[in-house]
Short mmCIF file of C-alpha atoms in Angstrom, two decimals:
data_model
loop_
_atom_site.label_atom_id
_atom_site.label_comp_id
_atom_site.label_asym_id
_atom_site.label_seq_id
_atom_site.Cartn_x
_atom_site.Cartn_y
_atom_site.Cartn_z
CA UNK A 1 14.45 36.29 39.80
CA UNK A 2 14.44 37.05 35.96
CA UNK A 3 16.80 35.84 33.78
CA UNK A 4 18.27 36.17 30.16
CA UNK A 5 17.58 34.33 26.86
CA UNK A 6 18.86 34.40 23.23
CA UNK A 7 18.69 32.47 20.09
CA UNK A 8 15.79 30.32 20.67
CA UNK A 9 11.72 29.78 21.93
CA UNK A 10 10.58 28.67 24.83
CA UNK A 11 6.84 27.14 24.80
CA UNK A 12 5.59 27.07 28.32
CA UNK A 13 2.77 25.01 28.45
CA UNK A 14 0.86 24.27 31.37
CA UNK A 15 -1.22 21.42 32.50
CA UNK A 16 -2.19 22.04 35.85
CA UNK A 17 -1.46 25.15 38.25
CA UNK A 18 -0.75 29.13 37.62
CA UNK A 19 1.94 31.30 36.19
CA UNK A 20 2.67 34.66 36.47
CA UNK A 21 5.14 36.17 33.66
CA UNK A 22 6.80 39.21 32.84
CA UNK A 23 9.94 40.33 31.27
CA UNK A 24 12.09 43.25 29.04
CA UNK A 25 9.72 43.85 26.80
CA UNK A 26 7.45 44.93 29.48
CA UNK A 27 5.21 41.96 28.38
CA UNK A 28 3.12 40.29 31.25
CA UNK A 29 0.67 37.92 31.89
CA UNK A 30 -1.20 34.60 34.16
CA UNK A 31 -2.01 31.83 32.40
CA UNK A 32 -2.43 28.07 33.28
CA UNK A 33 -4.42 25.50 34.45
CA UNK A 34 -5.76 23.12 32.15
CA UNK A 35 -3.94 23.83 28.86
CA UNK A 36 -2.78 27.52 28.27
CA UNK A 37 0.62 28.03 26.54
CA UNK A 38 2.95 30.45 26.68
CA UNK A 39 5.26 30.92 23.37
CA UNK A 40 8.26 33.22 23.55
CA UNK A 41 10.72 34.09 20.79
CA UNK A 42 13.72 34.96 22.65
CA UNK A 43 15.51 36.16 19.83
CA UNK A 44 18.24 38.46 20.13
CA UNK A 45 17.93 38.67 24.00
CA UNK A 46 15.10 38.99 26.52
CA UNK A 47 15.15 39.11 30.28
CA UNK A 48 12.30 37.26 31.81
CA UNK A 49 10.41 35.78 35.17
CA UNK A 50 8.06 33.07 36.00
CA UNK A 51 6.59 32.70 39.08
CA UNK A 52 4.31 30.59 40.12
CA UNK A 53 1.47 31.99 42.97
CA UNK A 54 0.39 30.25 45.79
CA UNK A 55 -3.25 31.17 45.23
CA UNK A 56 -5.33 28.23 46.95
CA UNK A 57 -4.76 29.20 50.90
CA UNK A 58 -6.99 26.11 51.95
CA UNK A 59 -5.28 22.85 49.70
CA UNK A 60 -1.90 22.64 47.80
CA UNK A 61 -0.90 24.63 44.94
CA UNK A 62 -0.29 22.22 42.23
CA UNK A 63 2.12 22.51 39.23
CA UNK A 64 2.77 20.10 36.20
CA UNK A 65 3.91 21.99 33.22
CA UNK A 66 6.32 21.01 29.98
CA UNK A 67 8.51 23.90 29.04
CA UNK A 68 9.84 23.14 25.21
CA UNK A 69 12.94 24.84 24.06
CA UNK A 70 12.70 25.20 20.02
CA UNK A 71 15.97 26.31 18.39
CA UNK A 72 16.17 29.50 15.53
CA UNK A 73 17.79 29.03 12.53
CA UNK A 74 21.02 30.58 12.61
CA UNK A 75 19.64 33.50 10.32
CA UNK A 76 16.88 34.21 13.01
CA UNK A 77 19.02 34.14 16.19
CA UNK A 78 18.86 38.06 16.21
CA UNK A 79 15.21 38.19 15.56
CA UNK A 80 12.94 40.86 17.35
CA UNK A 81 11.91 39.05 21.02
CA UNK A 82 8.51 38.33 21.08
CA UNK A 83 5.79 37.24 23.14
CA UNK A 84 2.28 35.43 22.74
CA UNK A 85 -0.10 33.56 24.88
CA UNK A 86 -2.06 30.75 23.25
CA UNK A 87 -5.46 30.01 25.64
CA UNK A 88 -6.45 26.89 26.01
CA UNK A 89 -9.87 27.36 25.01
CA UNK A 90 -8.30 28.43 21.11
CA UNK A 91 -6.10 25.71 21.17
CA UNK A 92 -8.14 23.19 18.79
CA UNK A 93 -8.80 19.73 19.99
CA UNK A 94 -10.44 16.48 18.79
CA UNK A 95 -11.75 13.49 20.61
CA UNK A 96 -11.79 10.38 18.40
CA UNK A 97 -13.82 6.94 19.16
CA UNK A 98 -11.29 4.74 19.85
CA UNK A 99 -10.12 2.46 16.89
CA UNK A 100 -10.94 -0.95 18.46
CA UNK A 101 -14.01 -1.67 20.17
CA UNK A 102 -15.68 -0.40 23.53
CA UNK A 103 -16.68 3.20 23.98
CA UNK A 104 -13.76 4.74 25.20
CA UNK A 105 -11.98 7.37 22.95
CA UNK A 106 -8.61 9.40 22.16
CA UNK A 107 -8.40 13.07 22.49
CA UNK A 108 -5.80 14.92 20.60
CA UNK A 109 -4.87 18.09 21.39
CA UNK A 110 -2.41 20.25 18.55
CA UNK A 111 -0.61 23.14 19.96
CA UNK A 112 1.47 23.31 16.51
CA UNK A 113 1.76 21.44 13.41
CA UNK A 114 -0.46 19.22 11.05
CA UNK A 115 -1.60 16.12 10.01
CA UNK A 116 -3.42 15.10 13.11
CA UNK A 117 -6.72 15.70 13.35
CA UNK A 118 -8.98 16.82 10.59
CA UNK A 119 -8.19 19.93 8.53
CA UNK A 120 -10.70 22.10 8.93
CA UNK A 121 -10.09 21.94 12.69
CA UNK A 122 -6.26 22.51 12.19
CA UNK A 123 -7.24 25.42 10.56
CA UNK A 124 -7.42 26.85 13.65
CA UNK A 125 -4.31 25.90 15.38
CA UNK A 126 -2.65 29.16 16.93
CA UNK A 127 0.51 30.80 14.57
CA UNK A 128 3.18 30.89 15.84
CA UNK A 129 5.75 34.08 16.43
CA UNK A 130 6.72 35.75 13.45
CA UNK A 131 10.32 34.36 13.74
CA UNK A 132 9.93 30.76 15.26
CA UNK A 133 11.09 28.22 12.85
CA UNK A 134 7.77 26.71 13.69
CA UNK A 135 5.55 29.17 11.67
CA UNK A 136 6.23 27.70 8.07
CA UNK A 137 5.04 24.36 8.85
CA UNK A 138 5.46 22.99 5.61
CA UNK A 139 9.03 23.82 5.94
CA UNK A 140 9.85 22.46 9.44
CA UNK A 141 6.66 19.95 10.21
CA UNK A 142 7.31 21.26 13.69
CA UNK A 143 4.40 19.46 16.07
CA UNK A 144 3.21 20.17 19.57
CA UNK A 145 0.53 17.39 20.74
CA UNK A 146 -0.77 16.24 23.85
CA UNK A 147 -2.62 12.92 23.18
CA UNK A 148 -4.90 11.12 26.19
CA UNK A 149 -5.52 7.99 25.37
CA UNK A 150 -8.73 6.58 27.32
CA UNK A 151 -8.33 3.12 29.11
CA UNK A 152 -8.46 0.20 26.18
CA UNK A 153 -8.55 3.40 23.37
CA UNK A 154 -6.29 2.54 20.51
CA UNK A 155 -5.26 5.24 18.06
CA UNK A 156 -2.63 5.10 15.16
CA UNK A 157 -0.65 8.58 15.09
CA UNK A 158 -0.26 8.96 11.13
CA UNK A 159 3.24 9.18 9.47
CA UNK A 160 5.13 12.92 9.87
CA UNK A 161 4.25 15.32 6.73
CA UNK A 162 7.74 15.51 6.26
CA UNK A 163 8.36 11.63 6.29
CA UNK A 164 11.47 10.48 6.79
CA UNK A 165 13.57 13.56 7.51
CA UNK A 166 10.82 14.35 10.35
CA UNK A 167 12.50 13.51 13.91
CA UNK A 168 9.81 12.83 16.38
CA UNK A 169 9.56 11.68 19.36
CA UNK A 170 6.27 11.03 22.03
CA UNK A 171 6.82 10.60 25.80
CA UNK A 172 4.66 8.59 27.85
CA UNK A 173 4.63 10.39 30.92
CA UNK A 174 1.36 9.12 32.95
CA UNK A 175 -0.46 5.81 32.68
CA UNK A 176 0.42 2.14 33.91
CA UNK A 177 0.74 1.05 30.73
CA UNK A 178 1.14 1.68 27.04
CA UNK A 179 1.36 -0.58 23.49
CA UNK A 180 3.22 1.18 20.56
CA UNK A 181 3.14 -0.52 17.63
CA UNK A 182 2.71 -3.60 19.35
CA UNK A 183 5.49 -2.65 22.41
CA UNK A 184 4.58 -2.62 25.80
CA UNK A 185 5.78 0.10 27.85
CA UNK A 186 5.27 0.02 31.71
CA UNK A 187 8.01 2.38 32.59
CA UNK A 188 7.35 6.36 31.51
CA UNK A 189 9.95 6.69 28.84
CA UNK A 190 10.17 8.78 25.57
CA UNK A 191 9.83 6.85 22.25
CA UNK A 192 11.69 7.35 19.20
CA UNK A 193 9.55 7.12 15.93
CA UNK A 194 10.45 7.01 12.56
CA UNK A 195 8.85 10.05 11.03
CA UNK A 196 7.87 7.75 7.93
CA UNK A 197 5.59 5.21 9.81
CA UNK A 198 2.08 5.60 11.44
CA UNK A 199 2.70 3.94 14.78
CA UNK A 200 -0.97 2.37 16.75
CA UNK A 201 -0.76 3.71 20.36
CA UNK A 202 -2.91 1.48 22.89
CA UNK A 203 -3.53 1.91 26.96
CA UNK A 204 -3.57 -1.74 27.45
CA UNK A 205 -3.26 -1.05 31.71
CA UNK A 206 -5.73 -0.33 34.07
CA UNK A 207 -6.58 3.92 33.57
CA UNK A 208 -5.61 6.09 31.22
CA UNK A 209 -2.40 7.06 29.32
CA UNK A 210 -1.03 10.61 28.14
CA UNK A 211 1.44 11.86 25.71
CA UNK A 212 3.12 14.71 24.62
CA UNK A 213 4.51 14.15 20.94
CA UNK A 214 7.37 16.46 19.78
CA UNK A 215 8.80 16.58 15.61
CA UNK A 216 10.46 18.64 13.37
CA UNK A 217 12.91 18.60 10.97
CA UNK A 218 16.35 19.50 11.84
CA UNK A 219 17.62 22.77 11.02
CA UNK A 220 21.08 21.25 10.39
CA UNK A 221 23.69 24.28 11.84
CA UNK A 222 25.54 23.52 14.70
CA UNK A 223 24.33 24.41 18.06
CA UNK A 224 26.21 26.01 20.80
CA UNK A 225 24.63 26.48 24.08
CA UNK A 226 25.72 27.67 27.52
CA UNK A 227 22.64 28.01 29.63
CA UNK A 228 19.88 30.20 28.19
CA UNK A 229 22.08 30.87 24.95
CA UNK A 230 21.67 29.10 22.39
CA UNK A 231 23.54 29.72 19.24
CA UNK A 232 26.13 28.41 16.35
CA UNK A 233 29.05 29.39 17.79
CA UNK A 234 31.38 29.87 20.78
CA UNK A 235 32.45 33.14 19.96
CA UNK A 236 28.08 34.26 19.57
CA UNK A 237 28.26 32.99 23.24
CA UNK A 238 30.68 35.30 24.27
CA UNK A 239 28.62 37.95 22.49
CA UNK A 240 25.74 37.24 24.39
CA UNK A 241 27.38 37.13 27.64
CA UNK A 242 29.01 40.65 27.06
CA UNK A 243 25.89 41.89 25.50
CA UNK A 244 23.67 40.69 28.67
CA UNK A 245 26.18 41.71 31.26
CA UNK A 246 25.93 45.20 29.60
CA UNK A 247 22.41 46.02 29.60
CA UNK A 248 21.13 42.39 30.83
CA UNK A 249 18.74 42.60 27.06
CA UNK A 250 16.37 45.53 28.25
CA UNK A 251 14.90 47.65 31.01
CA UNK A 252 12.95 45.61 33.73
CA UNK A 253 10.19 47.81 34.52
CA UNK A 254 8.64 45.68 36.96
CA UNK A 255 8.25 46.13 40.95
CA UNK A 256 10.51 43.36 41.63
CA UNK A 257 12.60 40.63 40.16
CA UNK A 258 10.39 38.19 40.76
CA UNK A 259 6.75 39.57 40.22
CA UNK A 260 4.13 37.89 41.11
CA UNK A 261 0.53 39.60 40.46
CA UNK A 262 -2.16 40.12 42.37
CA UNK A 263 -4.03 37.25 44.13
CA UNK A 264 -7.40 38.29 42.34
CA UNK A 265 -5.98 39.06 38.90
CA UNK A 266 -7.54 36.64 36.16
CA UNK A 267 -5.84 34.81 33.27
CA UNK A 268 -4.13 37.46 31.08
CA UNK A 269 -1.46 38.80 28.49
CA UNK A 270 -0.24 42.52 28.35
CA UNK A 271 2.11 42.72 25.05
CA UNK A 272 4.63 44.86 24.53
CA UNK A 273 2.81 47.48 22.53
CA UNK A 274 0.49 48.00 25.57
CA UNK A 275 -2.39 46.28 24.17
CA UNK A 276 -3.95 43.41 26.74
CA UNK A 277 -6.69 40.76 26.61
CA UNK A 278 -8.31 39.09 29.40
CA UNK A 279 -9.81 35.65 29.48
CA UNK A 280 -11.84 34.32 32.78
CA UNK A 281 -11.09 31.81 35.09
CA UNK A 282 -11.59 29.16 35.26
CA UNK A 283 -11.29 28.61 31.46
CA UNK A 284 -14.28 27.54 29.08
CA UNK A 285 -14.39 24.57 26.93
CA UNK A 286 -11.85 24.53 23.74
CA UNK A 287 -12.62 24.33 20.50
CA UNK A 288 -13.75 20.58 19.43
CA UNK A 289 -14.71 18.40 16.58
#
């Protein structure tokens, strides 16, 4: 069923599989396999539902996704919800020869931030909701990056923009085997960097490895969270219990409380001002150097 949300952003994004969302604002949408992201400011309160369809009646319906929780600055908690879908075929990507030798390569794919790939490619990078603490990159050096490393492709992820007072941290979370700055790591794990230091990244097993990388610089407020609230306080929890259990952050408008659309529906975003964009299925090729 659908559920409530305040003081923070969720970015959905998915790697393999279908979702079906909709939620308070009367926003909706399918998006999905292969690299779509969702991005929601949750803001002062939004009710919302994903579902995912079982659409292949022959084979399984798989589902890997990575749903990211960014916090709001304390002076954006309150913000207007929002909702935007960022296809995978805008989401800019680079593939790299690998740094040592052999033919394999890297591919580096930025859903936020910079510094990654070159600039007139990150040009392109999808903004972020008006609110997010994400959208003034200079100021936060917030980064979203999926990095596949092919088997014996070395890369070096250069330092954080913000240096030193840029946490970061990359998971490994498939591969057999991968060097970081000269570590091997046969175990899926997440890393710790130092946002100062360029760190080489190596698949040194037998396929490929992949990464998601995660920075930003901290907002510094507390944070006080009780399930889908997130906020600086106890007594702003409270608030947002007694807010939700009043008017649970909206009107749901939909047929049910879990919605899931029709079987033959493609990949697409209604937005709250009624507008709504349709992209095919399956998705085309993103946008490379």
């Amino acid at each position: 069923g659908h559920a409530g949300a305040r003081g923070f952003e969720t970015v959905t994004l998915v790697r393999h599989g279908i979702v079906d969302h909709c939620d308070s604002l009367g926003s909706a949408g399918r998006f999905g396999e292969g690299g779509d992201a969702q991005w929601m400011t949750a803001g002062r309160g939004i009710s919302h539902s994903e579902m995912f369809p079982l659409l292949n009646k022959e084979g399984e319906n798989r589902l890997e996704l990575f749903q990211i929780w960014l916090n709001l600055p304390k002076k954006d908690k309150m913000a207007d919800p929002h909702f935007k879908m960022l296809w995978s075929e805008d989401i800019p990507q680079a593939t790299l020869p690998s740094e040592g030798s052999g033919s394999a390569s890297t591919t580096i794919a930025v859903v936020a931030g910079r510094g990654f790939i070159e600039a007139k490619l990150e040009d392109t990078v999808p903004t972020p909701p008006p609110a997010s603490y994400a959208r003034d990159v200079d100021e936060s050096d917030v980064a979203i990056v999926t990095i596949k490393l092919e088997r014996s492709s070395k890369w070096t992820l250069p330092a954080a923009r913000g240096g030193v007072t840029t946490r970061r941290k990359v998971f490994f979370f498939k591969g057999s085997e991968l060097t970081a700055d000269g570590k091997v790591f046969k175990e899926h794990t997440g890393l710790e960097l130092r946002g100062d230091a360029s760190v080489p990244l190596e698949a040194t097993g037998e396929g490929d490895v992949e990464l998601l990388l995660l920075q930003g610089k901290p907002i510094g407020e507390p944070v006080v969270q009780h399930g889908p609230f997130v906020m600086t306080s106890r007594e702003d929890i409270m608030q947002a219990f007694m807010d939700y259990q009043k008017d649970e952050f909206g009107e749901w408008t939909h047929d049910s409380d879990a919605p899931v659309h029709p079987r033959e529906t493609l990949r697409f975003a209604k937005h709250m001002d009624g507008t709504q964009e349709e992209r095919p299925w399956p998705p085309p090729a993103r946008r490379e150097s």
